[in-house]
Coordinates of C-alpha atoms and ligand atoms in Angstrom, one line a residue:
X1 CA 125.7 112.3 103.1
X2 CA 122.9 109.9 103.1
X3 CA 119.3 111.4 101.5
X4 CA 116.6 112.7 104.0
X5 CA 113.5 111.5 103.1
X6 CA 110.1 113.3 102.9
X7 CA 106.6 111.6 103.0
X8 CA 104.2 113.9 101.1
X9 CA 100.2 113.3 101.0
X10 CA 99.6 113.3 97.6
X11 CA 97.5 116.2 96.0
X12 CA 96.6 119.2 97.6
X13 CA 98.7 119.2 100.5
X14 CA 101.9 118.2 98.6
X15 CA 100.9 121.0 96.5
X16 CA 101.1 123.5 99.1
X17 CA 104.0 122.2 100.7
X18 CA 106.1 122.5 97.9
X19 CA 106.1 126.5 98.4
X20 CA 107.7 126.0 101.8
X21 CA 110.4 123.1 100.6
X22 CA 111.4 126.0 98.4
X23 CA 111.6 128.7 100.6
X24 CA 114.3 126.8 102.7
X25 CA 116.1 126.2 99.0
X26 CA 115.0 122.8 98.3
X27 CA 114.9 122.2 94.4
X28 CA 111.3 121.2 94.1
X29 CA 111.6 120.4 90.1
X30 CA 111.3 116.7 89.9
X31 CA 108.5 116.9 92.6
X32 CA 106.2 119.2 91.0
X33 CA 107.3 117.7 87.2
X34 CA 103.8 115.4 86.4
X35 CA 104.9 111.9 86.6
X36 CA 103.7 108.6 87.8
X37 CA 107.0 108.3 89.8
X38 CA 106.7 108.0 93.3
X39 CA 109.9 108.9 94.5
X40 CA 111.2 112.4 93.2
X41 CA 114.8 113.7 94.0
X42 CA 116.5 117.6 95.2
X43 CA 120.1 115.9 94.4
X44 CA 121.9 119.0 95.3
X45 CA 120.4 118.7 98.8
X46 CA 120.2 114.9 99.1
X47 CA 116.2 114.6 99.6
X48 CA 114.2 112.3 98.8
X49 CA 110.3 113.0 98.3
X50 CA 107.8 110.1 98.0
X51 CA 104.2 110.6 97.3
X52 CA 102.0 108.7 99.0
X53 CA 98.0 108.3 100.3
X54 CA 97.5 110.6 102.7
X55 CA 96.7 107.6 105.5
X56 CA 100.3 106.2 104.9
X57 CA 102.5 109.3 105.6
X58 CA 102.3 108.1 109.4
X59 CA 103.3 105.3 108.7
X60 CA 106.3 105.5 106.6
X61 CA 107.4 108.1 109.1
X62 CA 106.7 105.8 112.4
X63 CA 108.9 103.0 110.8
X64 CA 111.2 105.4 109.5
X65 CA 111.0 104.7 105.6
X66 CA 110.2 108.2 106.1
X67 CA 112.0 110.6 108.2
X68 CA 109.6 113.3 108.1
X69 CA 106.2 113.7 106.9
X70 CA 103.5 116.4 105.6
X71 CA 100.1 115.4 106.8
X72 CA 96.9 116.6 107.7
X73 CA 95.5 116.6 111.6
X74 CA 92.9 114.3 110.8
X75 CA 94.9 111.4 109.7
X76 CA 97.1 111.8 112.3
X77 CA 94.6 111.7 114.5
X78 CA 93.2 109.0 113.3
X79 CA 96.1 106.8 112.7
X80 CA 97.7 107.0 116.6
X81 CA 101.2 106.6 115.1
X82 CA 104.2 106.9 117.5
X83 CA 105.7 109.8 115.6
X84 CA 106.4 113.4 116.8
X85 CA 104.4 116.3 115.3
X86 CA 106.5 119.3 115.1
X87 CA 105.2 122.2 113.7
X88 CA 101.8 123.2 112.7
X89 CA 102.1 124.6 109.1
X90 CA 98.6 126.5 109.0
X91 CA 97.0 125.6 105.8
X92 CA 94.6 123.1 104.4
X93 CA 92.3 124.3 107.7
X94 CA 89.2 122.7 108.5
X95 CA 87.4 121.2 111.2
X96 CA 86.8 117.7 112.4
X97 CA 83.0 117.8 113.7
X98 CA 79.6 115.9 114.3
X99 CA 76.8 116.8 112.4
X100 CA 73.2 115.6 111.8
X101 CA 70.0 117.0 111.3
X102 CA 69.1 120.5 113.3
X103 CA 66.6 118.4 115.1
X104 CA 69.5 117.0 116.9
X105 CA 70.7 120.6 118.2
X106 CA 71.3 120.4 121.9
X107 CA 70.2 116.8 122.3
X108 CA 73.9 114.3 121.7
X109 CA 73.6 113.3 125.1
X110 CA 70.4 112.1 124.7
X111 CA 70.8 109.6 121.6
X112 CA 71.2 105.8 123.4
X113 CA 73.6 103.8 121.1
X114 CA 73.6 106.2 118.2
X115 CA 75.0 104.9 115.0
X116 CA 78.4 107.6 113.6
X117 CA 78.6 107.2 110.3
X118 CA 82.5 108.4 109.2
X119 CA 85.6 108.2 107.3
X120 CA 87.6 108.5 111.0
X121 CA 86.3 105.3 113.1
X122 CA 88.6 106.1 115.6
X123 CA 88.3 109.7 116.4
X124 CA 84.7 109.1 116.4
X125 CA 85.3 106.2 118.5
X126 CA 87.7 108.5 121.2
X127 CA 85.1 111.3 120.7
X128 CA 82.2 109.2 122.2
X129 CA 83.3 107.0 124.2
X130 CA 86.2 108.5 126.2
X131 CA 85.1 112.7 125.9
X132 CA 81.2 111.9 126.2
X133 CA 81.0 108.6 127.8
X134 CA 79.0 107.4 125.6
X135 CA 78.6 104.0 123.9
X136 CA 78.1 104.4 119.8
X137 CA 78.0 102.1 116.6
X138 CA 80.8 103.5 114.1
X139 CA 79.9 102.7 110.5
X140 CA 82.9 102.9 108.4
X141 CA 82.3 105.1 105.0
X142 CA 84.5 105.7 102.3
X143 CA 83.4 109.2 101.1
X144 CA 79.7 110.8 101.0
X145 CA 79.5 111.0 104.4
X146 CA 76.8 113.3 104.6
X147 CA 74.5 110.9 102.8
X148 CA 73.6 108.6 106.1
X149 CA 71.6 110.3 108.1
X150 CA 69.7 111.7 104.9
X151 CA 68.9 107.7 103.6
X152 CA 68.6 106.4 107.7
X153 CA 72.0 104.8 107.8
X154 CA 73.6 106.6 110.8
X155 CA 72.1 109.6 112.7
X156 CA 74.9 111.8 113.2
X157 CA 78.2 111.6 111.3
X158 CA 82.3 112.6 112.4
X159 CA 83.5 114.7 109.4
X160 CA 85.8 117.3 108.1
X161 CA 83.9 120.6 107.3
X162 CA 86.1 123.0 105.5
X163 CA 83.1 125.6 103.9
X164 CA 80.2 123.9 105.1
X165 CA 78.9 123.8 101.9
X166 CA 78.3 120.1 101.8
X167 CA 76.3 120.0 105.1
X168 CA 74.4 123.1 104.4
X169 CA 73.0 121.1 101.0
X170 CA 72.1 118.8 102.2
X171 CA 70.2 119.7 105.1
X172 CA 72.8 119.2 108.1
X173 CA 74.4 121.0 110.7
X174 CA 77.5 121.2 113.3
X175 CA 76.5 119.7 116.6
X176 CA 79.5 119.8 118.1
X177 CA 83.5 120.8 117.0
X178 CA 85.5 118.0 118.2
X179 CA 89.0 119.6 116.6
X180 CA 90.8 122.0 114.8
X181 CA 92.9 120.7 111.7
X182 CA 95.3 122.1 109.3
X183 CA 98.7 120.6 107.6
X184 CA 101.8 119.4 110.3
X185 CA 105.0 118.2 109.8
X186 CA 105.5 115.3 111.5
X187 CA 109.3 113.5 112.3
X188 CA 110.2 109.9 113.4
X189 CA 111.8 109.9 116.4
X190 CA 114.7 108.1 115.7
X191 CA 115.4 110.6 113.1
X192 CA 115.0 113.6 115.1
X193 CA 118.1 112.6 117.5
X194 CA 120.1 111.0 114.2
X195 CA 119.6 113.7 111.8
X196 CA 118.8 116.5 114.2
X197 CA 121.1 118.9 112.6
X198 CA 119.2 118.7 108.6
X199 CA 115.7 118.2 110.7
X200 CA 115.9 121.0 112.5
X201 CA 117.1 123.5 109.6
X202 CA 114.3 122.3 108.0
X203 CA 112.0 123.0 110.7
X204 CA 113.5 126.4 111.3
X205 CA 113.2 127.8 108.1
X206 CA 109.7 126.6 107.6
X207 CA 108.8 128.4 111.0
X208 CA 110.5 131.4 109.7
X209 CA 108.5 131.3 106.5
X210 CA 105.1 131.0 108.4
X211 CA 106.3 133.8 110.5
X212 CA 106.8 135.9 107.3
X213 CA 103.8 134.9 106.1
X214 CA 101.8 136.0 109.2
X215 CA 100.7 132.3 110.3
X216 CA 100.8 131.9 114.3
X217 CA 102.7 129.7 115.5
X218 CA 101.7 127.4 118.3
X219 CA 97.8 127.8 117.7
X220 CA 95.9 124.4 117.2
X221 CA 94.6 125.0 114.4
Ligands
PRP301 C1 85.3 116.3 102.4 C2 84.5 116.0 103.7 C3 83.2 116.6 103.4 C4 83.5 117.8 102.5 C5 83.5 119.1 103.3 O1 84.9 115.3 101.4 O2 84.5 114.6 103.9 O3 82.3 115.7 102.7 O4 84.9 117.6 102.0 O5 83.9 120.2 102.6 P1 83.0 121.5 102.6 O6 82.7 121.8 104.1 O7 83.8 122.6 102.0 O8 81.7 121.3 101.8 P2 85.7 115.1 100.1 O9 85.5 116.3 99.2 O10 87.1 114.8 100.4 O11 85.0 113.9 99.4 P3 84.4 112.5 100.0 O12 83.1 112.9 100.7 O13 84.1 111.7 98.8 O14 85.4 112.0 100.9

């Protein structure tokens, strides 16, 4: 049997996954064993984990290096990868949103050629200009979002908010919810036909688990 292999986001969300990949029987003990390796082994069950940046689970699973993935809405939302998202595995919840200074409350529509400071140039980019028709200037960040508009780089941003915390220190607000996010699992879609059988066991008990655990199923979010 050849090994199925499992692209994780490394950190949190491989962290939480783990709880499911055991649920379904998967021995987790190489994977959650601290080491620099990237590519950790359930031998019994011939699966392969690798842990990646969060930005590169798509595509190890669109070329199928991967043939499924754990990954967060955002990044597949910003990466546009031809893969199939399969199950929404409720956790790591937040919201993608654009936020600025309460002066801006009620008044998007009437900012000519803003400048978006983000992390996520293209859902900024598909936010503006294809749901608000709107023609923007995305400046790409790498973290710190919520520092533009305070130092007069951007005047809104696109961000995650999970508690709010950050925009509420420093003086920002929501202005509009452009999606809900939590964890998926994601499959290539060559896989899904080829290894249907293993996929879909997998996606099965995870469902099962979430049902036990109370998460709905089928909500985005
Ligand atoms: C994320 C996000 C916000 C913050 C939101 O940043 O980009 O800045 O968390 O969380 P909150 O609503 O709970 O305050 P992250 O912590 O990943 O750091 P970064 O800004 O350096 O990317």
């Amino acid at each position: 049997m050849r090994y199925l292999s499992i692209a994780l986001a490394k950190g949190r969300l491989a962290d939480k996954s783990i709880v499911y990949f055991e649920s379904i029987g998967f021995d987790c003990t190489e994977l959650k064993s601290s080491t620099r390796k990237l590519v950790l082994k359930d031998e019994k069950n011939k699966i392969k984990f690798f842990l990646v940046k969060p930005a590169d689970v798509p595509t190890y699973v669109e070329y199928g290096a991967a043939d499924m993935g754990i990954v967060g809405k955002d990044t597949i939302m910003e990466e546009g990868r031809r893969i199939y998202e399969v199950l929404n595995l409720g956790f790591s919840k937040c919201r993608m949103v654009v936020a600025g200074p309460a002066v801006l409350e009620g008044r998007l529509d009437q900012l000519n050629n803003k400048r978006v400071a983000t992390k996520y140039p293209k859902v900024a980019r598909d936010y503006f200009e294809h749901k608000r028709k709107e023609s923007i200037e995305v400046i790409k960040l790498n973290g710190s979002v919520e520092l533009a508009p305070l130092v007069g780089l951007s005047e809104v941003i696109v961000d995650i908010v999970e508690t709010g915390t950050t925009l509420k220190e420093n003086g920002l607000v929501i202005l509009d919810k452009i999606a809900d996010l939590s964890a998926r699992l994601i499959v290539n879609r060559v896989s899904m036909k080829m290894e249907s059988r293993r996929i879909n066991r997998i996606i099965d008990g995870f469902r099962k688990e979430l049902e036990e655990e109370g998460v709905i199923i089928g909500q985005d979010n």
